PDB file of C-alpha atoms in Angstrom:
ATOM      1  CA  UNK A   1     -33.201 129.320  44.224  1.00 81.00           C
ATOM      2  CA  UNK A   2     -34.779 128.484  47.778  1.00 90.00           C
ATOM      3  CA  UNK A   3     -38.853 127.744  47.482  1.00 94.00           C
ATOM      4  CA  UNK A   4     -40.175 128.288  51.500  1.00 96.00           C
ATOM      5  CA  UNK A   5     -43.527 127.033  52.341  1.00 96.00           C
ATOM      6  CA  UNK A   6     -45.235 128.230  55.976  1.00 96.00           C
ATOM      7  CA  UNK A   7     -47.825 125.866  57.750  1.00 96.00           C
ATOM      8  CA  UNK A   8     -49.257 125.819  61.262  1.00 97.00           C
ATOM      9  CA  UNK A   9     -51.133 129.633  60.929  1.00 95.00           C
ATOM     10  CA  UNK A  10     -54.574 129.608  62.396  1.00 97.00           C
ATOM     11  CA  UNK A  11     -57.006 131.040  65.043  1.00 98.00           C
ATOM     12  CA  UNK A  12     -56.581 130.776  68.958  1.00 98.00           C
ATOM     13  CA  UNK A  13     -57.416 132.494  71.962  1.00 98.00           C
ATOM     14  CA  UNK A  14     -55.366 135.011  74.016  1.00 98.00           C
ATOM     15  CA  UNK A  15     -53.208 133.324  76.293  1.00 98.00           C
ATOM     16  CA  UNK A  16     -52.211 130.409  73.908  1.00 98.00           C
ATOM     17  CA  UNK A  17     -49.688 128.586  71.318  1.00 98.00           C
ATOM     18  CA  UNK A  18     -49.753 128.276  67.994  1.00 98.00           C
ATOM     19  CA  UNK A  19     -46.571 126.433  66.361  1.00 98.00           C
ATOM     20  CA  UNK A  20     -45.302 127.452  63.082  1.00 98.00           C
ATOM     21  CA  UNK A  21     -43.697 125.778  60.740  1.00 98.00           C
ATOM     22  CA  UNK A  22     -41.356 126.800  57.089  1.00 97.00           C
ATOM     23  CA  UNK A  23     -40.349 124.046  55.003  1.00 96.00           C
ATOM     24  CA  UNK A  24     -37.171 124.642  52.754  1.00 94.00           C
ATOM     25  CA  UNK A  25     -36.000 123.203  49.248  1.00 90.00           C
ATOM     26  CA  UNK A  26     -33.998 123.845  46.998  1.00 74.00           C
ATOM     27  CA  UNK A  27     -30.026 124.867  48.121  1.00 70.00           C
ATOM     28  CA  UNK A  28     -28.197 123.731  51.300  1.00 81.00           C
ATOM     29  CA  UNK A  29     -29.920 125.013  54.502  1.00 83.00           C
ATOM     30  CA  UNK A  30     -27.220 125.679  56.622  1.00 83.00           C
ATOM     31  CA  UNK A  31     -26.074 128.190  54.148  1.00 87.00           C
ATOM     32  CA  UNK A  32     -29.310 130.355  55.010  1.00 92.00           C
ATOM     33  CA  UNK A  33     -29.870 132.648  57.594  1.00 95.00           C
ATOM     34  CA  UNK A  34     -33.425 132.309  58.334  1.00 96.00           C
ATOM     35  CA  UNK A  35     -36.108 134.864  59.677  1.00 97.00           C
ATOM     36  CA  UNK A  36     -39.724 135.353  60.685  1.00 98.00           C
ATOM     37  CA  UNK A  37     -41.512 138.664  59.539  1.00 98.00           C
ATOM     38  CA  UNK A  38     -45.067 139.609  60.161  1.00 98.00           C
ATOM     39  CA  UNK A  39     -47.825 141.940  58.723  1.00 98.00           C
ATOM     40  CA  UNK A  40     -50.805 143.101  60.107  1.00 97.00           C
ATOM     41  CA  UNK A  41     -53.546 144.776  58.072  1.00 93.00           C
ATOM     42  CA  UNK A  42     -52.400 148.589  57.469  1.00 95.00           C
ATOM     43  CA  UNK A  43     -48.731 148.011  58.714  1.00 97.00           C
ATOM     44  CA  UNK A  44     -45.377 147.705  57.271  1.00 97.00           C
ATOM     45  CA  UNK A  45     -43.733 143.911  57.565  1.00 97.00           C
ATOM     46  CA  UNK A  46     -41.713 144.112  60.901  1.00 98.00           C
ATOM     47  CA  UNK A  47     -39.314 141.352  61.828  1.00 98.00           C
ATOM     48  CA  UNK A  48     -40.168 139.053  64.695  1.00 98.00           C
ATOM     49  CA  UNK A  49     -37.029 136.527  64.919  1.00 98.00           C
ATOM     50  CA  UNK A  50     -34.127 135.169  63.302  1.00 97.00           C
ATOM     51  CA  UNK A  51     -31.731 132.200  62.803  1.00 96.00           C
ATOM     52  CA  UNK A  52     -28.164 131.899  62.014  1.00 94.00           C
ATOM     53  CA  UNK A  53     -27.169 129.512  59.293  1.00 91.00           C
ATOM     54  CA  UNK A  54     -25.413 127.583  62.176  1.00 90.00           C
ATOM     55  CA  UNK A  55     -27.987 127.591  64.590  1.00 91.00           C
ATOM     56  CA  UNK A  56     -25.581 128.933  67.011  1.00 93.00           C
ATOM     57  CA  UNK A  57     -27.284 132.362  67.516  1.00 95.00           C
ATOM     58  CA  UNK A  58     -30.946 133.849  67.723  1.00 97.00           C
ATOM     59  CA  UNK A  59     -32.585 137.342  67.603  1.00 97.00           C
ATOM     60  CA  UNK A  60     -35.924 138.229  68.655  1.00 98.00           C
ATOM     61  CA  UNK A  61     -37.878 141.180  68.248  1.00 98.00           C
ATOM     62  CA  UNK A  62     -38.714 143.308  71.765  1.00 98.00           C
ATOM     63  CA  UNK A  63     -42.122 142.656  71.111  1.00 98.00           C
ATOM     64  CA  UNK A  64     -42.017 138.908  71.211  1.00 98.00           C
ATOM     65  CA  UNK A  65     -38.519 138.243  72.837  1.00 98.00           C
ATOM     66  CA  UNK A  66     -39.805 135.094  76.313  1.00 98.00           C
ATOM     67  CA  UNK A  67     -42.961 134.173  74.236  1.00 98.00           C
ATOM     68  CA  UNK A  68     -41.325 133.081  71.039  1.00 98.00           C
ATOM     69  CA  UNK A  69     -38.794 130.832  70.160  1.00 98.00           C
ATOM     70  CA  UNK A  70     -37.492 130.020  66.810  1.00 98.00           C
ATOM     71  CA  UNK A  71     -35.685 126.698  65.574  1.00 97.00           C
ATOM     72  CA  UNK A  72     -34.227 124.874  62.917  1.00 95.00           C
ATOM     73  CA  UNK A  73     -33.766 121.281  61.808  1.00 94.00           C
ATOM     74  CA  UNK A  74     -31.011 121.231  59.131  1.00 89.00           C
ATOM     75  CA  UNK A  75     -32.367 117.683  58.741  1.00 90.00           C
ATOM     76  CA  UNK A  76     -35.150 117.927  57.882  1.00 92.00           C
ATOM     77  CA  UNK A  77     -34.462 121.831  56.066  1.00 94.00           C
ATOM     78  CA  UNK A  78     -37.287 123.317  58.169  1.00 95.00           C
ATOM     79  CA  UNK A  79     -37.801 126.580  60.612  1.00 97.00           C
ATOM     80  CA  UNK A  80     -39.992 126.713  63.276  1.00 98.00           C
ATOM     81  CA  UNK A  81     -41.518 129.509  65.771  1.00 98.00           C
ATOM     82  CA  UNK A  82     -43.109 128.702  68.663  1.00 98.00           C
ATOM     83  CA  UNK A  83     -45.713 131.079  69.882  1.00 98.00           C
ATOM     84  CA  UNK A  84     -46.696 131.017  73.343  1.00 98.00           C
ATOM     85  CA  UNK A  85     -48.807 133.527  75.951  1.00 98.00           C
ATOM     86  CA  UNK A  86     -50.415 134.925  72.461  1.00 98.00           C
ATOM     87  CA  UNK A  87     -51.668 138.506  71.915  1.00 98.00           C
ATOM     88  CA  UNK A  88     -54.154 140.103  70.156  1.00 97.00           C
ATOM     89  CA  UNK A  89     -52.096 142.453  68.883  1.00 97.00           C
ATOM     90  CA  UNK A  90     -49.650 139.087  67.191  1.00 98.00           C
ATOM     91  CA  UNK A  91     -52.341 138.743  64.775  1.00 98.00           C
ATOM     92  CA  UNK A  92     -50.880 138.997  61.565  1.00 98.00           C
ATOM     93  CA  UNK A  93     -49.709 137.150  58.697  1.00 98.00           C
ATOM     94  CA  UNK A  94     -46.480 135.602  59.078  1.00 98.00           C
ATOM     95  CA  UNK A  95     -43.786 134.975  56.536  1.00 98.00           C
ATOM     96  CA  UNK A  96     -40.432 133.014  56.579  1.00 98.00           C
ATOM     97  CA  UNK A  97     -37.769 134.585  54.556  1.00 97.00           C
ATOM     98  CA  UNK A  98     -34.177 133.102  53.732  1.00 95.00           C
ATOM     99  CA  UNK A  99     -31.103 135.132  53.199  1.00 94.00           C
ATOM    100  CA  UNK A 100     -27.937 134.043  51.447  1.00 89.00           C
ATOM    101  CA  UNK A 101     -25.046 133.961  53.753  1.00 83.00           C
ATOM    102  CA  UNK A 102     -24.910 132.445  57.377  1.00 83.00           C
ATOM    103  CA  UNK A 103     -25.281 136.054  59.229  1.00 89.00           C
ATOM    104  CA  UNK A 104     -28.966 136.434  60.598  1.00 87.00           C
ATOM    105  CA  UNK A 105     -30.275 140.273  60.179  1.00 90.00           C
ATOM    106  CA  UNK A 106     -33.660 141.889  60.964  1.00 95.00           C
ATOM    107  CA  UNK A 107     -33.547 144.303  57.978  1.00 94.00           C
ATOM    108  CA  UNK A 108     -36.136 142.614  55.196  1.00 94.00           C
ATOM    109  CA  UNK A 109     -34.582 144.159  52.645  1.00 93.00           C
ATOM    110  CA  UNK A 110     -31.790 141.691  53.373  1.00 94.00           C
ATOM    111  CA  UNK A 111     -33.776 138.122  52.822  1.00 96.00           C
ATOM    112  CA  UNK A 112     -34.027 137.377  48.960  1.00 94.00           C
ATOM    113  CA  UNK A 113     -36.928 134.218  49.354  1.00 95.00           C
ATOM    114  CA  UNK A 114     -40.340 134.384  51.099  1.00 97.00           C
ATOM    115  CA  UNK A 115     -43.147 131.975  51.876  1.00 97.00           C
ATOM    116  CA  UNK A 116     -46.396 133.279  50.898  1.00 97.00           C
ATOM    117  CA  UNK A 117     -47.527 133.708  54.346  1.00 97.00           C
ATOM    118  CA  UNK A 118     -49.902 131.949  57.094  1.00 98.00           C
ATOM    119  CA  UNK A 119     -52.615 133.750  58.984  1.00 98.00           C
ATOM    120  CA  UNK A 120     -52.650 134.299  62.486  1.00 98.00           C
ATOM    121  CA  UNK A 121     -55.358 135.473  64.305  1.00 98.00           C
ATOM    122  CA  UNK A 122     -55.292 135.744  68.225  1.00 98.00           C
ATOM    123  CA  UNK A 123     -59.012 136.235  69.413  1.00 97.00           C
ATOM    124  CA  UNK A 124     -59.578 138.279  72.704  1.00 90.00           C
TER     125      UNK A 124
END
């Protein structure tokens, strides 16, 4: 079992950063592909980015891909995205999901543990 917890959601302006944060207990980290996954009001959950257990490679959705960056400490077991140049349209709530097996994917349906979520809201 894997227990994720997301901090760092909150309101800014168009334009900025926001840094987000998913804290991991519970099996070894490395063994975890990690991803990011938003949902705006009305929408399905769409991916945003992904980790590979090893750290070695990243995905990014085409939406976000030279404004976000995700990383992971295996030291400390956490997962980060950093948000920069924000849109309105990134307003959402944001979820970190874990996946058994080192292989990062973009299909939810593939990530068995979830935070609960952490609002974003980008102003205009």
């Amino acid at each position: 079992q894997v227990q994720l917890v997301e901090s760092g959601g909150g309101l800014v302006q168009a334009g900025g950063s926001l840094r987000l944060s998913c804290a991991a207990s519970g099996r070894t980290f490395s063994n975890y592909a990690m991803g990011w996954f938003r949902q705006a009001p009305g929408k399905e959950r769409e991916f945003v980015a992904a980790i590979s257990g090893n750290s070695y490679s990243t995905d990014y959705a085409d939406s976000v891909k030279g404004r976000f960056t995700i990383s992971r400490d295996t030291a400390k077991n956490t997962v980060s995205l950093q948000m920069n140049s924000l849109k309105a349209e990134d307003t959402a709530v944001y979820y970190c999901a874990a996946r058994g097996g080192a292989t990062m994917m973009r299909s939810k349906g593939s990530y068995g543990y979830w935070g609960q979520g952490t609002q974003v809201t980008v102003s205009s």
